[in-house]
Short mmCIF file of C-alpha atoms and ligand atoms in Angstrom, two decimals:
data_model
loop_
_atom_site.label_atom_id
_atom_site.label_comp_id
_atom_site.label_asym_id
_atom_site.label_seq_id
_atom_site.Cartn_x
_atom_site.Cartn_y
_atom_site.Cartn_z
CA MET A 116 23.18 10.02 -13.05
CA LYS A 117 22.65 8.20 -16.36
CA ILE A 118 23.18 4.49 -16.79
CA LYS A 119 22.82 2.06 -19.69
CA ARG A 120 19.70 -0.03 -19.94
CA TYR A 121 19.76 -3.07 -22.23
CA ILE A 122 16.45 -4.18 -23.76
CA PHE A 123 16.26 -7.87 -24.69
CA ALA A 124 13.57 -10.04 -26.24
CA LEU A 125 12.97 -13.74 -25.70
CA PRO A 126 10.12 -16.19 -26.31
CA GLU A 127 7.91 -16.30 -23.18
CA GLU A 128 8.79 -19.91 -22.34
CA GLU A 129 12.56 -19.27 -22.51
CA LEU A 130 12.67 -16.29 -20.13
CA PRO A 131 12.42 -18.10 -16.76
CA LEU A 132 15.20 -20.53 -17.67
CA PHE A 133 17.37 -17.72 -19.05
CA LEU A 134 17.03 -15.69 -15.85
CA GLU A 135 17.60 -18.72 -13.66
CA ARG A 136 20.69 -19.80 -15.62
CA ASN A 137 22.24 -16.32 -15.53
CA LYS A 138 21.11 -15.58 -11.94
CA LEU A 139 19.38 -12.38 -13.09
CA SER A 140 16.21 -10.46 -12.23
CA ALA A 141 14.66 -8.62 -15.15
CA GLN A 142 12.19 -5.81 -15.51
CA VAL A 143 9.51 -7.03 -17.92
CA LEU A 144 8.47 -4.18 -20.23
CA GLU A 145 6.05 -5.73 -22.69
CA ARG A 146 4.61 -9.06 -23.81
CA LYS A 147 3.70 -9.26 -27.52
CA GLU A 148 2.82 -12.31 -29.61
CA GLY A 149 4.61 -14.75 -27.32
CA ILE A 150 7.72 -12.57 -27.00
CA VAL A 151 8.73 -10.91 -23.74
CA TYR A 152 10.66 -7.63 -23.89
CA PHE A 153 12.66 -7.04 -20.74
CA ALA A 154 15.30 -4.70 -19.41
CA LEU A 155 18.59 -5.42 -17.66
CA TYR A 156 21.20 -3.01 -16.45
CA GLU A 157 24.13 -5.04 -17.72
CA PRO A 158 25.02 -6.76 -21.00
CA VAL A 159 24.57 -10.52 -21.22
CA LYS A 160 27.04 -12.84 -22.92
CA GLY A 161 25.48 -14.62 -25.90
CA LEU A 162 22.27 -12.53 -26.10
CA LYS A 163 22.14 -9.45 -28.30
CA PRO A 164 20.03 -6.57 -26.99
CA VAL A 165 17.20 -5.26 -29.17
CA ARG A 166 18.37 -1.78 -28.18
CA VAL A 167 20.47 0.02 -25.57
CA GLU A 168 19.27 3.22 -23.97
CA GLU A 169 20.52 5.70 -21.38
CA VAL A 170 18.23 6.17 -18.39
CA ASP A 171 18.26 8.07 -15.12
CA THR A 172 18.92 5.98 -12.05
CA ASP A 173 15.45 6.43 -10.63
CA TRP A 174 15.52 3.27 -8.58
CA GLU A 175 12.26 3.91 -6.78
CA LYS A 176 10.30 3.96 -10.05
CA TRP A 177 12.23 0.97 -11.32
CA ARG A 178 11.46 -0.98 -8.17
CA GLU A 179 7.75 -0.13 -8.40
CA ARG A 180 7.50 -1.39 -11.97
CA PHE A 181 9.29 -4.67 -11.34
CA GLU A 182 7.04 -7.60 -12.26
CA PRO A 183 7.06 -11.00 -10.53
CA ILE A 184 8.37 -13.88 -12.62
CA GLU A 185 6.51 -17.18 -12.82
CA LEU A 186 8.74 -20.21 -12.68
CA GLY A 187 6.63 -23.36 -12.93
CA SER A 188 4.55 -23.39 -9.76
CA PHE A 189 6.92 -20.83 -8.15
CA VAL A 190 6.81 -17.03 -8.32
CA VAL A 191 10.13 -15.20 -8.13
CA LEU A 192 9.92 -11.95 -6.17
CA PRO A 193 12.58 -9.35 -5.50
CA PRO A 194 13.23 -8.74 -1.79
CA TRP A 195 11.23 -5.50 -1.68
CA LYS A 196 7.99 -7.29 -2.70
CA ARG A 197 6.04 -9.26 -0.12
CA PRO A 198 3.88 -12.27 -0.91
CA ILE A 199 0.28 -12.66 0.26
CA PHE A 200 -1.56 -15.92 -0.24
CA ILE A 201 -5.26 -15.60 -1.04
CA ASN A 202 -7.30 -18.67 -1.78
CA PRO A 203 -9.50 -17.92 -4.82
CA GLY A 204 -12.67 -18.73 -2.88
CA MET A 205 -16.21 -17.42 -2.47
CA ALA A 206 -15.34 -14.06 -0.88
CA PHE A 207 -14.61 -10.67 -2.49
CA GLY A 208 -10.99 -9.60 -2.20
CA THR A 209 -8.51 -11.23 -4.55
CA GLY A 210 -6.63 -7.95 -4.86
CA LEU A 211 -7.67 -7.33 -8.46
CA HIS A 212 -10.40 -4.78 -7.81
CA PRO A 213 -9.35 -1.09 -7.79
CA THR A 214 -11.09 -0.50 -4.44
CA THR A 215 -9.01 -3.19 -2.73
CA ARG A 216 -5.82 -1.84 -4.33
CA LEU A 217 -6.58 1.70 -3.21
CA CYS A 218 -7.19 0.51 0.37
CA ALA A 219 -3.97 -1.53 0.38
CA ARG A 220 -2.00 1.52 -0.71
CA ALA A 221 -3.70 3.70 1.88
CA LEU A 222 -2.85 1.14 4.57
CA GLU A 223 0.83 1.22 3.55
CA ARG A 224 0.82 5.01 3.88
CA ASN A 225 -1.17 5.44 7.07
CA LEU A 226 -0.78 2.40 9.28
CA ARG A 227 1.82 2.73 12.04
CA ALA A 228 3.23 -0.30 13.82
CA GLY A 229 1.19 -1.38 16.82
CA MET A 230 -2.08 0.29 15.73
CA SER A 231 -5.27 -1.68 16.33
CA VAL A 232 -7.21 -2.22 13.09
CA LEU A 233 -10.83 -3.00 12.27
CA ASP A 234 -11.47 -4.23 8.71
CA VAL A 235 -15.18 -3.73 8.00
CA GLY A 236 -16.44 -6.07 5.28
CA THR A 237 -13.28 -8.14 5.34
CA GLY A 238 -14.27 -10.51 2.49
CA SER A 239 -11.26 -12.73 1.85
CA GLY A 240 -9.48 -10.99 4.74
CA ILE A 241 -6.96 -9.42 2.37
CA LEU A 242 -6.88 -5.98 4.01
CA ALA A 243 -6.82 -7.43 7.52
CA ILE A 244 -3.88 -9.64 6.51
CA ILE A 245 -2.04 -6.72 4.90
CA SER A 246 -2.59 -4.69 8.09
CA LYS A 247 -1.03 -7.43 10.18
CA LEU A 248 1.89 -7.81 7.76
CA LEU A 249 2.44 -4.05 8.02
CA GLY A 250 2.90 -4.40 11.76
CA ALA A 251 -0.55 -3.69 13.19
CA GLY A 252 -1.30 -4.81 16.74
CA ARG A 253 -4.74 -6.33 17.18
CA VAL A 254 -6.59 -6.87 13.88
CA LEU A 255 -10.29 -7.72 13.68
CA GLY A 256 -11.98 -8.47 10.34
CA ILE A 257 -15.79 -8.54 10.34
CA ASP A 258 -18.28 -9.51 7.67
CA ILE A 259 -21.98 -10.34 7.44
CA SER A 260 -21.23 -13.25 5.08
CA GLU A 261 -20.39 -16.67 6.53
CA ASP A 262 -18.42 -17.53 3.40
CA ALA A 263 -16.28 -14.43 3.92
CA VAL A 264 -15.54 -15.26 7.55
CA ARG A 265 -14.53 -18.79 6.59
CA GLU A 266 -12.23 -17.49 3.81
CA CYS A 267 -10.79 -14.82 6.10
CA LYS A 268 -9.81 -17.49 8.66
CA ARG A 269 -8.39 -19.74 5.98
CA ASN A 270 -6.34 -16.94 4.40
CA ALA A 271 -5.07 -15.70 7.76
CA GLU A 272 -3.81 -19.23 8.42
CA LEU A 273 -2.25 -19.46 4.96
CA ASN A 274 -0.32 -16.25 5.68
CA ARG A 275 0.46 -17.29 9.26
CA VAL A 276 -0.86 -14.08 10.76
CA ASP A 277 -2.96 -13.56 13.83
CA VAL A 278 -6.17 -11.99 12.52
CA GLU A 279 -9.53 -12.39 14.24
CA CYS A 280 -12.30 -13.03 11.68
CA ARG A 281 -15.80 -12.54 13.05
CA LEU A 282 -19.32 -12.85 11.67
CA SER A 283 -20.76 -9.46 12.52
CA ASP A 284 -22.53 -6.47 11.09
CA VAL A 285 -20.63 -3.22 11.60
CA ARG A 286 -23.60 -1.94 13.62
CA ALA A 287 -22.95 -4.64 16.25
CA VAL A 288 -19.32 -3.61 16.98
CA ASP A 289 -19.00 -1.80 20.29
CA GLU A 290 -15.30 -0.86 20.61
CA SER A 291 -13.13 1.60 18.75
CA PHE A 292 -9.92 0.94 16.81
CA ASP A 293 -6.95 3.20 15.98
CA LEU A 294 -7.52 2.55 12.29
CA VAL A 295 -10.71 1.44 10.55
CA VAL A 296 -10.63 0.32 6.93
CA ALA A 297 -13.96 -0.14 5.15
CA ASN A 298 -14.22 -1.14 1.51
CA LEU A 299 -17.99 -1.18 1.15
CA GLU A 300 -20.48 0.55 -1.19
CA MET A 301 -22.19 3.92 -1.05
CA ARG A 302 -25.53 2.18 -0.39
CA ILE A 303 -24.04 0.64 2.77
CA PHE A 304 -22.16 3.80 3.83
CA ARG A 305 -25.50 5.66 3.78
CA GLU A 306 -26.93 3.12 6.23
CA VAL A 307 -24.02 2.70 8.64
CA MET A 308 -21.96 5.89 8.44
CA GLY A 309 -22.86 7.25 11.87
CA LYS A 310 -21.94 3.97 13.57
CA LEU A 311 -18.84 3.45 11.40
CA LEU A 312 -17.34 6.85 12.18
CA GLY A 313 -17.91 6.27 15.89
CA LEU A 314 -15.58 3.23 15.70
CA VAL A 315 -12.65 5.24 14.31
CA GLY A 316 -10.06 6.11 16.97
CA GLU A 317 -7.77 8.06 14.65
CA ILE A 318 -7.65 7.08 10.95
CA GLY A 319 -10.45 5.92 8.64
CA ILE A 320 -9.83 4.46 5.19
CA PHE A 321 -13.01 4.27 3.11
CA SER A 322 -13.42 2.85 -0.36
CA GLY A 323 -16.09 1.51 -2.70
CA ILE A 324 -17.15 5.04 -3.63
CA TYR A 325 -17.91 5.27 -7.36
CA GLY A 326 -17.87 8.46 -9.39
CA GLU A 327 -17.75 12.11 -8.37
CA ASN A 328 -21.38 12.31 -7.22
CA GLU A 329 -20.84 9.52 -4.70
CA LEU A 330 -17.53 11.09 -3.67
CA ASN A 331 -19.21 14.43 -2.91
CA GLU A 332 -21.97 12.70 -0.99
CA PHE A 333 -19.39 10.67 0.96
CA LEU A 334 -17.30 13.73 1.85
CA HIS A 335 -20.45 15.38 3.14
CA LEU A 336 -21.19 12.33 5.35
CA LEU A 337 -17.59 12.40 6.63
CA GLY A 338 -18.39 15.76 8.19
CA GLY A 339 -16.17 16.24 11.23
CA PHE A 340 -13.17 14.35 9.84
CA GLU A 341 -10.07 15.98 8.39
CA VAL A 342 -9.58 14.61 4.86
CA LEU A 343 -5.97 13.41 4.51
CA SER A 344 -6.18 12.08 0.95
CA VAL A 345 -8.53 11.18 -1.88
CA GLU A 346 -7.15 8.74 -4.44
CA SER A 347 -8.86 7.22 -7.44
CA GLN A 348 -8.49 4.39 -9.91
CA GLU A 349 -10.91 3.71 -12.77
CA ASN A 350 -13.40 6.18 -11.26
CA TRP A 351 -13.38 4.38 -7.87
CA PHE A 352 -12.40 6.62 -4.95
CA CYS A 353 -10.68 5.96 -1.66
CA VAL A 354 -10.85 8.57 1.09
CA VAL A 355 -8.52 8.69 4.08
CA GLY A 356 -9.74 10.78 6.99
CA ARG A 357 -8.46 11.61 10.44
CA LYS A 358 -10.75 12.11 13.37
CA LYS A 359 -10.42 15.67 14.60
CA ASP A 360 -9.07 15.79 18.13
CA GLU A 361 -12.04 17.20 20.04
CA LYS A 362 -9.73 18.37 22.84
CA LEU A 363 -8.05 20.72 20.34
CA ILE A 364 -11.30 22.25 19.05
CA VAL A 365 -12.14 25.46 20.94
C1 LIG B 664 -16.38 -4.99 -1.51
S1 LIG B 664 -16.25 -6.29 -0.35
C2 LIG B 664 -14.64 -5.92 0.35
C3 LIG B 664 -13.76 -7.14 0.57
C4 LIG B 664 -12.32 -6.83 0.98
N1 LIG B 664 -12.28 -6.09 2.23
C5 LIG B 664 -11.58 -6.06 -0.08
O1 LIG B 664 -11.24 -4.89 0.12
O2 LIG B 664 -11.29 -6.62 -1.15
C6 LIG B 664 -17.41 -5.77 0.89
C7 LIG B 664 -17.72 -6.77 1.98
O3 LIG B 664 -18.52 -6.11 2.97
C8 LIG B 664 -19.43 -7.02 3.53
N2 LIG B 664 -20.52 -6.23 4.18
C9 LIG B 664 -21.57 -5.63 3.57
N3 LIG B 664 -22.33 -4.98 4.48
C10 LIG B 664 -21.73 -5.15 5.69
C11 LIG B 664 -22.05 -4.72 7.02
N4 LIG B 664 -23.13 -3.99 7.28
N5 LIG B 664 -21.20 -5.08 8.04
C12 LIG B 664 -20.10 -5.83 7.78
N6 LIG B 664 -19.76 -6.27 6.54
C13 LIG B 664 -20.56 -5.95 5.50
C14 LIG B 664 -19.84 -7.88 2.32
O4 LIG B 664 -20.34 -9.13 2.73
C15 LIG B 664 -18.53 -7.98 1.54
O5 LIG B 664 -17.81 -9.16 1.88
#
Protein backbone atom coordinates (compact mmCIF):
# COMPACT_ATOMS: atom_id res chain seq x y z
CA MET A 1 0.00 0.00 0.00
CA LYS A 2 1.20 3.52 -0.83
CA ILE A 3 0.85 6.43 1.55
CA LYS A 4 1.82 10.11 1.43
CA ARG A 5 4.99 11.23 3.13
CA TYR A 6 5.44 14.94 3.82
CA ILE A 7 9.01 16.28 3.97
CA PHE A 8 9.46 19.41 6.08
CA ALA A 9 12.45 21.58 6.93
CA LEU A 10 13.04 23.61 10.07
CA PRO A 11 16.01 25.26 11.77
CA GLU A 12 17.60 22.75 14.19
CA GLU A 13 16.67 24.73 17.31
CA GLU A 14 12.98 25.02 16.31
CA LEU A 15 12.34 21.30 15.71
CA PRO A 16 12.00 20.07 19.32
CA LEU A 17 9.51 22.81 20.19
CA PHE A 18 7.56 22.24 16.96
CA LEU A 19 7.24 18.50 17.66
CA GLU A 20 6.35 19.08 21.28
CA ARG A 21 3.71 21.71 20.42
CA ASN A 22 2.08 19.52 17.77
CA LYS A 23 2.48 16.26 19.75
CA LEU A 24 4.32 14.65 16.82
CA SER A 25 7.22 12.23 16.34
CA ALA A 26 9.24 12.83 13.21
CA GLN A 27 11.67 10.80 11.17
CA VAL A 28 14.79 12.93 10.74
CA LEU A 29 16.17 12.49 7.22
CA GLU A 30 19.05 14.92 6.97
CA ARG A 31 20.76 17.77 8.82
CA LYS A 32 22.37 20.42 6.58
CA GLU A 33 23.71 23.85 7.52
CA GLY A 34 21.57 24.15 10.64
CA ILE A 35 18.41 22.93 8.92
CA VAL A 36 16.75 19.62 9.78
CA TYR A 37 14.81 17.80 7.06
CA PHE A 38 12.23 15.45 8.52
CA ALA A 39 9.32 13.32 7.40
CA LEU A 40 5.79 13.07 8.74
CA TYR A 41 2.93 10.97 7.50
CA GLU A 42 0.34 13.72 7.81
CA PRO A 43 0.13 17.38 6.77
CA VAL A 44 0.72 20.03 9.43
CA LYS A 45 -1.32 23.20 9.72
CA GLY A 46 0.83 26.30 9.20
CA LEU A 47 3.95 24.53 7.88
CA LYS A 48 4.42 23.99 4.16
CA PRO A 49 6.17 20.76 3.17
CA VAL A 50 9.33 21.00 1.05
CA ARG A 51 7.90 18.11 -0.96
CA VAL A 52 5.29 15.35 -0.77
CA GLU A 53 6.08 11.83 -1.91
CA GLU A 54 4.31 8.49 -2.13
CA VAL A 55 5.97 5.67 -0.22
CA ASP A 56 5.28 2.04 0.58
CA THR A 57 4.10 1.35 4.10
CA ASP A 58 7.22 -0.51 5.11
CA TRP A 59 6.85 0.18 8.80
CA GLU A 60 9.69 -2.06 9.88
CA LYS A 61 12.23 -0.06 7.88
CA TRP A 62 10.66 3.19 9.01
CA ARG A 63 10.87 2.13 12.62
CA GLU A 64 14.53 1.15 12.26
CA ARG A 65 15.48 4.52 10.82
CA PHE A 66 13.70 6.57 13.45
CA GLU A 67 16.15 8.88 15.23
CA PRO A 68 15.89 9.94 18.88
CA ILE A 69 15.08 13.60 19.45
CA GLU A 70 17.02 15.70 21.95
CA LEU A 71 14.89 18.00 24.01
CA GLY A 72 17.09 19.99 26.39
CA SER A 73 18.53 17.41 28.76
CA PHE A 74 15.84 14.89 27.70
CA VAL A 75 15.87 12.42 24.82
CA VAL A 76 12.53 11.55 23.24
CA LEU A 77 12.28 7.91 22.19
CA PRO A 78 9.48 6.08 20.44
CA PRO A 79 8.12 3.11 22.40
CA TRP A 80 9.97 0.51 20.32
CA LYS A 81 13.39 1.95 21.31
CA ARG A 82 14.87 1.14 24.70
CA PRO A 83 17.22 3.41 26.62
CA ILE A 84 20.55 2.27 28.09
CA PHE A 85 22.53 4.56 30.35
CA ILE A 86 26.31 4.33 29.98
CA ASN A 87 28.53 6.63 31.96
CA PRO A 88 31.25 7.95 29.61
CA GLY A 89 34.01 6.62 31.86
CA MET A 90 37.37 4.87 31.56
CA ALA A 91 36.12 1.59 30.07
CA PHE A 92 35.63 0.56 26.43
CA GLY A 93 31.99 0.19 25.43
CA THR A 94 30.05 3.37 24.78
CA GLY A 95 28.18 1.66 21.96
CA LEU A 96 29.86 3.66 19.20
CA HIS A 97 32.36 1.03 18.07
CA PRO A 98 31.22 -1.32 15.26
CA THR A 99 32.28 -4.39 17.26
CA THR A 100 29.98 -3.46 20.15
CA ARG A 101 27.12 -2.74 17.74
CA LEU A 102 27.56 -6.07 15.98
CA CYS A 103 27.51 -7.92 19.32
CA ALA A 104 24.40 -6.04 20.47
CA ARG A 105 22.60 -7.02 17.28
CA ALA A 106 23.72 -10.63 17.60
CA LEU A 107 22.44 -10.68 21.20
CA GLU A 108 19.02 -9.43 20.05
CA ARG A 109 18.87 -12.24 17.49
CA ASN A 110 20.21 -15.13 19.53
CA LEU A 111 19.48 -14.59 23.20
CA ARG A 112 16.40 -16.39 24.52
CA ALA A 113 14.76 -15.39 27.79
CA GLY A 114 16.22 -17.12 30.81
CA MET A 115 19.59 -17.99 29.22
CA SER A 116 22.66 -17.58 31.42
CA VAL A 117 25.19 -15.19 29.85
CA LEU A 118 28.92 -14.64 30.28
CA ASP A 119 30.26 -11.36 28.87
CA VAL A 120 34.01 -11.76 28.43
CA GLY A 121 35.83 -8.42 28.46
CA THR A 122 32.78 -6.57 29.66
CA GLY A 123 34.35 -3.06 29.60
CA SER A 124 31.57 -0.62 30.47
CA GLY A 125 29.23 -3.60 30.93
CA ILE A 126 27.17 -2.58 27.92
CA LEU A 127 26.69 -6.08 26.48
CA ALA A 128 26.00 -7.60 29.90
CA ILE A 129 23.37 -4.91 30.52
CA ILE A 130 21.78 -5.46 27.09
CA SER A 131 21.67 -9.20 27.81
CA LYS A 132 19.81 -8.60 31.04
CA LEU A 133 17.42 -6.15 29.38
CA LEU A 134 16.73 -8.81 26.73
CA GLY A 135 15.58 -11.18 29.45
CA ALA A 136 18.68 -13.22 30.27
CA GLY A 137 18.76 -15.13 33.55
CA ARG A 138 22.10 -14.95 35.34
CA VAL A 139 24.55 -12.50 33.72
CA LEU A 140 28.24 -12.36 34.62
CA GLY A 141 30.56 -9.72 33.12
CA ILE A 142 34.30 -10.27 33.59
CA ASP A 143 37.27 -8.09 32.79
CA ILE A 144 40.97 -7.94 33.65
CA SER A 145 40.75 -4.15 34.12
CA GLU A 146 39.75 -2.74 37.51
CA ASP A 147 38.43 0.40 35.82
CA ALA A 148 36.15 -1.74 33.66
CA VAL A 149 34.76 -3.67 36.63
CA ARG A 150 34.03 -0.42 38.46
CA GLU A 151 32.28 1.05 35.39
CA CYS A 152 30.36 -2.18 34.80
CA LYS A 153 28.98 -2.05 38.37
CA ARG A 154 28.16 1.62 38.07
CA ASN A 155 26.37 1.17 34.73
CA ALA A 156 24.45 -1.88 35.94
CA GLU A 157 23.18 0.24 38.83
CA LEU A 158 22.31 3.12 36.50
CA ASN A 159 20.20 0.73 34.42
CA ARG A 160 18.78 -1.01 37.49
CA VAL A 161 19.71 -4.47 36.29
CA ASP A 162 21.17 -7.36 38.20
CA VAL A 163 24.53 -7.98 36.52
CA GLU A 164 27.51 -9.47 38.34
CA CYS A 165 30.74 -7.64 37.40
CA ARG A 166 33.89 -9.50 38.34
CA LEU A 167 37.63 -8.85 38.04
CA SER A 168 38.79 -11.99 36.28
CA ASP A 169 40.72 -13.27 33.32
CA VAL A 170 38.67 -15.55 31.07
CA ARG A 171 41.17 -18.33 31.82
CA ALA A 172 40.10 -18.28 35.48
CA VAL A 173 36.38 -18.94 34.82
CA ASP A 174 35.38 -22.49 35.67
CA GLU A 175 31.67 -22.78 34.79
CA SER A 176 29.83 -22.77 31.50
CA PHE A 177 27.06 -20.43 30.33
CA ASP A 178 24.25 -20.91 27.79
CA LEU A 179 25.52 -17.91 25.85
CA VAL A 180 29.01 -16.40 25.85
CA VAL A 181 29.65 -13.04 24.24
CA ALA A 182 33.27 -11.97 23.75
CA ASN A 183 34.24 -8.72 22.07
CA LEU A 184 38.01 -9.02 22.28
CA GLU A 185 40.85 -8.91 19.71
CA MET A 186 42.42 -11.56 17.52
CA ARG A 187 45.62 -11.38 19.60
CA ILE A 188 43.60 -12.37 22.69
CA PHE A 189 41.47 -14.98 20.88
CA ARG A 190 44.70 -16.73 19.84
CA GLU A 191 45.71 -16.99 23.51
CA VAL A 192 42.40 -17.97 25.11
CA MET A 193 40.34 -19.68 22.41
CA GLY A 194 40.53 -23.20 23.82
CA LYS A 195 39.40 -22.05 27.26
CA LEU A 196 36.78 -19.66 25.85
CA LEU A 197 35.07 -22.29 23.70
CA GLY A 198 34.94 -24.64 26.68
CA LEU A 199 32.77 -22.08 28.53
CA VAL A 200 30.10 -21.99 25.80
CA GLY A 201 27.04 -24.08 26.66
CA GLU A 202 25.18 -23.37 23.42
CA ILE A 203 25.79 -20.04 21.65
CA GLY A 204 29.00 -18.04 21.25
CA ILE A 205 29.09 -14.47 19.94
CA PHE A 206 32.60 -13.36 19.04
CA SER A 207 33.71 -9.96 17.80
CA GLY A 208 36.80 -7.79 17.51
CA ILE A 209 37.93 -9.69 14.41
CA TYR A 210 39.37 -7.29 11.82
CA GLY A 211 39.64 -8.00 8.12
CA GLU A 212 39.24 -11.19 6.11
CA ASN A 213 42.57 -12.71 7.13
CA GLU A 214 41.64 -12.55 10.81
CA LEU A 215 38.16 -13.83 9.99
CA ASN A 216 39.57 -16.91 8.23
CA GLU A 217 41.96 -17.54 11.09
CA PHE A 218 39.11 -17.15 13.61
CA LEU A 219 36.81 -19.54 11.73
CA HIS A 220 39.62 -22.08 11.73
CA LEU A 221 40.00 -21.71 15.53
CA LEU A 222 36.23 -22.11 15.94
CA GLY A 223 36.63 -25.64 14.61
CA GLY A 224 33.86 -27.80 16.05
CA PHE A 225 31.22 -25.04 16.18
CA GLU A 226 28.41 -24.63 13.67
CA VAL A 227 28.64 -21.09 12.25
CA LEU A 228 25.19 -19.46 12.50
CA SER A 229 26.11 -16.04 11.11
CA VAL A 230 28.98 -13.77 10.13
CA GLU A 231 28.17 -10.06 10.05
CA SER A 232 30.45 -7.14 9.34
CA GLN A 233 30.64 -3.39 9.72
CA GLU A 234 33.58 -1.25 8.57
CA ASN A 235 35.67 -4.40 8.05
CA TRP A 236 35.05 -5.61 11.63
CA PHE A 237 33.48 -9.07 11.84
CA CYS A 238 31.18 -10.71 14.35
CA VAL A 239 30.76 -14.48 14.29
CA VAL A 240 27.91 -16.34 15.95
CA GLY A 241 28.49 -20.04 16.51
CA ARG A 242 26.56 -22.88 18.07
CA LYS A 243 28.24 -25.68 19.92
CA LYS A 244 27.59 -28.93 18.10
CA ASP A 245 25.59 -31.33 20.23
CA GLU A 246 28.11 -34.12 20.80
CA LYS A 247 25.28 -36.57 21.57
CA LEU A 248 24.05 -36.10 17.99
CA ILE A 249 27.44 -36.72 16.35
CA VAL A 250 27.82 -40.39 15.36
C1 LIG B 1 37.03 -4.28 23.10
S1 LIG B 1 36.71 -4.21 24.82
C2 LIG B 1 35.00 -4.71 24.85
C3 LIG B 1 34.13 -3.90 25.79
C4 LIG B 1 32.62 -4.18 25.68
N1 LIG B 1 32.33 -5.57 25.97
C5 LIG B 1 32.08 -3.82 24.31
O1 LIG B 1 31.67 -4.71 23.56
O2 LIG B 1 32.01 -2.63 23.98
C6 LIG B 1 37.60 -5.64 25.40
C7 LIG B 1 37.73 -5.78 26.90
O3 LIG B 1 38.31 -7.07 27.17
C8 LIG B 1 39.12 -6.98 28.31
N2 LIG B 1 40.05 -8.16 28.28
C9 LIG B 1 41.18 -8.30 27.55
N3 LIG B 1 41.74 -9.51 27.77
C10 LIG B 1 40.93 -10.17 28.64
C11 LIG B 1 40.97 -11.47 29.25
N4 LIG B 1 41.96 -12.32 29.01
N5 LIG B 1 39.96 -11.82 30.11
C12 LIG B 1 38.95 -10.95 30.36
N6 LIG B 1 38.86 -9.71 29.82
C13 LIG B 1 39.83 -9.31 28.97
C14 LIG B 1 39.77 -5.61 28.17
O4 LIG B 1 40.22 -5.13 29.42
C15 LIG B 1 38.64 -4.77 27.58
O5 LIG B 1 37.90 -4.10 28.59
